[in-house]
């Protein structure tokens, strides 16, 4: 893995429209080999934001506000799509989450983004942390795949930034990786998979949120979001969401998500999903969480089985 610091160090959020999740649940069956991924429990979700760049940051899927649809009604030239799981509706609060994701690369236009991430949030306070991998030409000026972080304390309205573009995320002195680093090589859709493992957890004694990262290896400390950044994430447990999302201008087709395939066997995956508890022990992520997939003609998720699920699709919608 090679390093490449963020070119968009001045990028700040100006405004983001949050998202609405429908309350209906629908249980569907597991997909079989060679078929499109079937949808487990499902809800609708989407939204957008604008900033100094021409592309956006996804509103947290943990937000619950009265907005429904894929196009931002304030800035109706932007679209987000999601294929994620969310612990919020289950009322299961934990101190952290760990997951392994295979990573992929795509050549995208400036007005497109594809990503896979973990959201950490506290809905009442609208404190959120986002950690994962993405391809985002508007931020870096290229289509290389990168490890990234983001934080906000007001629901993506006026606070927060990517990586280390503003005061917030504090790097570990001996960190082996940095937010904004290029991930190379990336997975081949029908070949060898390259993985990153991300661990995000709250240190019980300090209340700081630590990020660990590993490329085809066990994760090591990258840095932390200090307790002083937040209100709701300081003295309470958190809700989590995880999965894939895409962004595009409304004039363009949706980009690929995950591996770009929705076929079982070649779709991208999250695996080794584990919650981290207050005492540092881990517990398996249950398979009964609801998923949120807003465009089934483009993207899919499978049920979580033994801490693993597949997600994504070719886009082109």
C-alpha positions as MATLAB code, in Angstrom:
seq = 'XXXXXXXXXXXXXXXXXXXXXXXXXXXXXXXXXXXXXXXXXXXXXXXXXXXXXXXXXXXXXXXXXXXXXXXXXXXXXXXXXXXXXXXXXXXXXXXXXXXXXXXXXXXXXXXXXXXXXXXXXXXXXXXXXXXXXXXXXXXXXXXXXXXXXXXXXXXXXXXXXXXXXXXXXXXXXXXXXXXXXXXXXXXXXXXXXXXXXXXXXXXXXXXXXXXXXXXXXXXXXXXXXXXXXXXXXXXXXXXXXXXXXXXXXXXXXXXXXXXXXXXXXXXXXXXXXXXXXXXXXXXXXXXXXXXXXXXXXXXXXXXXXXXXXXXXXXXXX';
ca = [
       0.000    0.000    0.000;
       1.360    3.422   -0.937;
       0.549    6.755    0.702;
      -0.980    9.803   -0.899;
      -2.111   12.659    1.326;
      -5.490   14.263    0.605;
      -5.325   16.975   -2.034;
      -8.528   18.532   -0.794;
      -7.274   19.652    2.586;
      -9.474   22.705    2.529;
     -12.674   20.783    1.899;
     -15.372   21.599    4.475;
     -19.053   20.803    4.622;
     -21.492   23.610    3.763;
     -24.797   21.799    3.939;
     -26.234   18.313    3.734;
     -29.806   17.171    3.373;
     -30.503   14.226    5.633;
     -32.414   11.127    4.717;
     -35.665    9.338    5.438;
     -35.982    5.599    6.099;
     -39.392    3.979    5.562;
     -40.594    1.876    8.480;
     -41.809   -1.163    6.529;
     -39.890   -4.424    6.830;
     -39.807   -7.220    4.266;
     -38.158  -10.609    4.861;
     -36.839  -12.255    1.726;
     -34.795  -15.363    1.122;
     -31.061  -15.830    0.610;
     -29.808  -15.701   -2.981;
     -28.377  -18.832   -4.578;
     -25.255  -19.172   -6.677;
     -25.528  -17.511  -10.070;
     -28.611  -15.433   -9.242;
     -29.048  -11.803   -8.279;
     -28.762  -11.210   -4.568;
     -32.142  -11.363   -2.847;
     -33.178   -8.601   -0.476;
     -33.536   -9.216    3.268;
     -35.396   -6.806    5.583;
     -35.555   -3.545    3.674;
     -36.249    0.174    4.040;
     -35.816    3.209    1.789;
     -33.014    5.663    2.309;
     -31.200    8.435    0.466;
     -30.067   12.076    0.416;
     -27.211   14.361   -0.570;
     -24.983   17.326    0.309;
     -23.002   20.016   -1.401;
     -19.757   21.671   -0.473;
     -16.751   23.297   -2.078;
     -16.285   20.246   -4.253;
     -18.845   19.229   -6.865;
     -19.668   15.964   -5.121;
     -21.067   15.050   -1.753;
     -20.799   13.166    1.468;
     -23.526   10.664    2.312;
     -25.903   11.696    5.071;
     -25.814    9.106    7.806;
     -28.241    6.267    7.347;
     -28.724    6.547   11.104;
     -30.543    9.874   10.748;
     -34.334    9.914   10.913;
     -35.772   13.049    9.305;
     -38.817   13.669    7.085;
     -37.210   13.417    3.678;
     -38.045   10.729    1.157;
     -36.413   10.099   -2.185;
     -33.137    9.728   -3.984;
     -32.704   13.317   -5.198;
     -31.906   16.115   -2.756;
     -34.880   18.510   -2.790;
     -32.570   21.449   -2.005;
     -29.929   20.635   -4.604;
     -31.749   18.410   -7.050;
     -28.780   17.574   -9.244;
     -27.272   15.046   -6.806;
     -28.188   11.446   -5.993;
     -27.086    8.955   -3.336;
     -27.854    5.226   -3.243;
     -27.332    2.806   -0.362;
     -27.073   -0.923    0.297;
     -26.436   -1.115    4.046;
     -27.351   -2.664    7.383;
     -28.345   -0.552   10.389;
     -28.389   -1.427   14.101;
     -30.455    1.608   15.132;
     -33.932    0.085   14.892;
     -32.846   -2.921   16.970;
     -31.892   -0.766   19.947;
     -28.567   -2.581   20.277;
     -25.932   -0.179   21.581;
     -22.259   -1.070   21.602;
     -18.866    0.575   22.049;
     -17.407   -0.301   18.666;
     -17.490   -2.328   15.478;
     -14.905   -4.278   13.501;
     -15.261   -5.486    9.907;
     -13.184   -6.733    7.004;
     -14.051   -5.407    3.529;
     -12.648   -6.351    0.144;
     -11.691   -3.266   -1.855;
     -12.073   -2.450   -5.553;
     -11.138    0.199   -8.069;
     -13.106    2.003  -10.774;
     -12.516    4.833  -13.202;
     -15.133    7.418  -12.258;
     -16.025   10.911  -13.377;
     -15.589   13.882  -11.053;
     -19.301   13.816  -10.217;
     -19.326   10.178   -9.085;
     -18.275    8.323   -5.953;
     -18.382    4.714   -4.816;
     -17.617    3.602   -1.269;
     -17.978    1.062    1.506;
     -17.983    2.247    5.093;
     -18.898    1.952    8.739;
     -21.104    4.698   10.190;
     -20.897    5.347   13.947;
     -23.589    7.631   15.269;
     -25.701    9.092   17.998;
     -28.989   10.185   16.486;
     -30.231   12.652   19.136;
     -27.007   14.684   19.032;
     -26.270   14.034   15.330;
     -22.663   13.127   16.119;
     -21.331   10.832   13.384;
     -18.094    9.150   12.340;
     -17.582    7.545    8.934;
     -14.652    5.210    8.123;
     -14.052    3.054    5.061;
     -12.725    3.011    1.508;
     -13.845    5.071   -1.449;
     -13.117    6.301   -4.964;
     -13.841   10.047   -5.028;
     -12.275   12.046   -7.887;
     -13.675   15.392   -6.706;
     -11.695   15.137   -3.472;
      -8.382   13.709   -4.709;
      -8.289   14.578   -8.408;
      -8.035   10.935   -9.502;
      -9.873    7.599   -9.414;
      -7.569    5.738   -7.047;
      -9.066    3.773   -4.167;
      -8.372    5.252   -0.734;
      -8.858    4.677    2.964;
     -10.844    7.582    4.434;
     -12.391    9.012    7.579;
     -15.012   11.693    8.184;
     -16.615   13.262   11.252;
     -19.411   15.710   12.065;
     -21.179   16.872   15.212;
     -24.272   18.400   13.600;
     -25.513   15.810   11.131;
     -23.204   16.862    8.262;
     -24.444   20.459    8.217;
     -21.515   22.774    8.998;
     -18.952   20.796   11.026;
     -16.429   18.121   10.186;
     -14.172   17.144    7.312;
     -12.520   14.300    5.459;
      -9.335   12.760    6.781;
      -7.136   15.479    8.328;
      -8.449   18.418    6.272;
      -9.488   20.255    9.445;
      -8.740   19.974   13.164;
     -10.446   16.874   14.502;
      -8.904   13.503   13.751;
      -5.644   13.082   15.676;
      -3.001   10.814   14.153;
      -1.184    8.191   16.180;
       2.536    9.045   16.266;
       3.663    5.644   14.969;
       0.729    5.003   12.623;
       1.478    2.766    9.642;
      -1.349    4.218    7.571;
      -3.066    7.579    7.271;
      -6.543    8.701    6.206;
      -6.356    9.468    2.492;
      -3.794    6.737    1.776;
      -4.077    4.927   -1.554;
      -5.028    1.250   -1.311;
      -2.991   -0.713   -3.849;
      -3.433   -3.325   -5.204;
      -7.211   -3.654   -5.244;
      -9.295   -6.792   -5.712;
      -9.997   -8.467   -9.027;
     -13.703   -9.188   -9.439;
     -13.116  -12.852  -10.307;
      -9.630  -13.124   -8.891;
      -7.675  -12.492   -5.720;
      -9.353  -10.279   -3.154;
      -7.528   -7.526   -1.320;
      -8.959   -6.662    2.082;
      -8.923   -3.905    4.636;
      -9.937   -4.460    8.245;
     -11.346   -1.509   10.154;
     -11.946   -1.278   13.873;
     -13.718    1.750   15.354;
     -14.313    1.807   19.097;
     -14.699    4.100   22.075;
     -12.017    3.882   24.733;
     -13.915    3.516   27.978;
     -11.589    5.545   30.208;
     -11.140    8.581   27.935;
     -14.266    8.534   25.762;
     -12.100    8.989   22.646;
     -13.084    7.101   19.476;
     -10.142    5.140   18.046;
      -9.693    4.020   14.439;
      -7.584    0.954   13.622;
      -6.787   -0.082   10.045;
      -5.043   -2.988    8.348;
      -4.428   -3.817    4.681;
      -4.450   -7.611    4.287;
      -3.387   -7.695    7.940;
      -4.583   -7.211   11.482;
      -5.600   -3.599   12.137;
      -3.290   -1.247   14.021;
      -3.970    2.193   15.498;
      -4.207    5.064   13.009;
      -5.519    7.729   15.362;
      -8.542    8.942   17.247;
     -11.480   11.299   17.255;
     -11.163   12.948   20.685;
     -14.115   13.064   23.042;
     -14.084   16.864   22.897;
     -15.372   16.800   19.293;
     -18.743   15.366   20.260;
     -21.647   15.568   22.656;
     -23.783   12.457   22.167;
     -20.891   10.096   21.410;
     -19.039   11.027   24.594;
     -20.788    9.295   27.460;
     -23.087    6.847   25.732;
     -22.893    3.872   23.451;
     -23.462    4.212   19.718;
     -25.500    2.941   16.820;
     -23.807    1.514   13.745;
     -24.481    1.092   10.063;
     -22.286   -0.611    7.481;
     -22.371   -1.324    3.769;
     -21.951    0.422    0.446;
     -23.077    3.704   -1.062;
     -22.704    5.562   -4.347;
     -23.010    9.167   -5.459;
     -23.620   10.687   -8.867;
     -24.850   13.823  -10.554;
     -28.416   13.361  -11.749;
     -27.233   13.806  -15.337;
     -25.069   10.667  -15.063;
     -25.708    6.967  -14.570;
     -25.088    5.487  -11.133;
     -21.548    4.123  -10.643;
     -20.721    0.541   -9.623;
     -20.938   -0.344   -5.929;
     -18.721   -2.895   -4.201;
     -17.097   -5.076   -6.864;
     -19.498   -3.910   -9.544;
     -21.204   -7.306   -9.504;
     -24.379   -8.482   -7.792;
     -23.740  -12.165   -8.487;
     -23.089  -14.378   -5.493;
     -19.475  -15.461   -5.663;
     -18.234  -12.259   -7.284;
     -20.068   -9.575   -5.274;
     -18.118   -7.557   -2.688;
     -18.382   -8.538    0.957;
     -18.196   -7.447    4.570;
     -16.919  -10.258    6.799;
     -15.816  -10.937   10.382;
     -18.425   -8.448   11.615;
     -18.076   -8.021   15.377;
     -19.368   -5.566   17.947;
     -16.924   -4.325   20.573;
     -18.288   -4.077   24.099;
     -17.391   -1.767   26.982;
     -14.898   -4.220   28.499;
     -13.159   -4.802   25.157;
     -14.723   -8.168   24.449;
     -16.359   -8.822   21.088;
     -19.724  -10.264   20.125;
     -21.023  -11.424   16.770;
     -23.222   -9.106   14.717;
     -26.606  -10.792   14.547;
     -28.232  -11.702   11.279;
     -31.575  -10.072   12.087;
     -30.665   -6.434   11.388;
     -32.739   -4.532    8.820;
     -31.121   -3.558    5.543;
     -31.660   -0.389    3.521;
     -31.558   -0.700   -0.258;
     -33.197    2.138   -2.145;
     -32.672    0.937   -5.729;
     -32.959   -2.798   -6.230;
     -32.488   -2.540   -9.974;
     -28.923   -1.351   -9.308;
     -27.786   -2.753   -5.965;
     -28.427   -5.583   -3.503;
     -27.457   -7.062   -0.141;
     -27.631  -10.639    1.100;
     -28.570  -11.636    4.658;
     -25.828  -11.619    7.279;
     -24.729  -15.215    7.853;
     -21.904  -16.031   10.269;
     -20.812  -12.393   10.352;
     -20.647  -11.985    6.564;
     -22.781  -10.532    3.786;
     -22.435   -9.585    0.120;
     -23.543   -6.294   -1.369;
     -23.306   -4.021   -4.376;
     -24.032   -4.133   -8.068;
     -23.129   -2.762  -11.482;
     -24.974    0.540  -11.256;
     -25.890    2.017  -14.598;
     -29.360    3.094  -13.501;
];
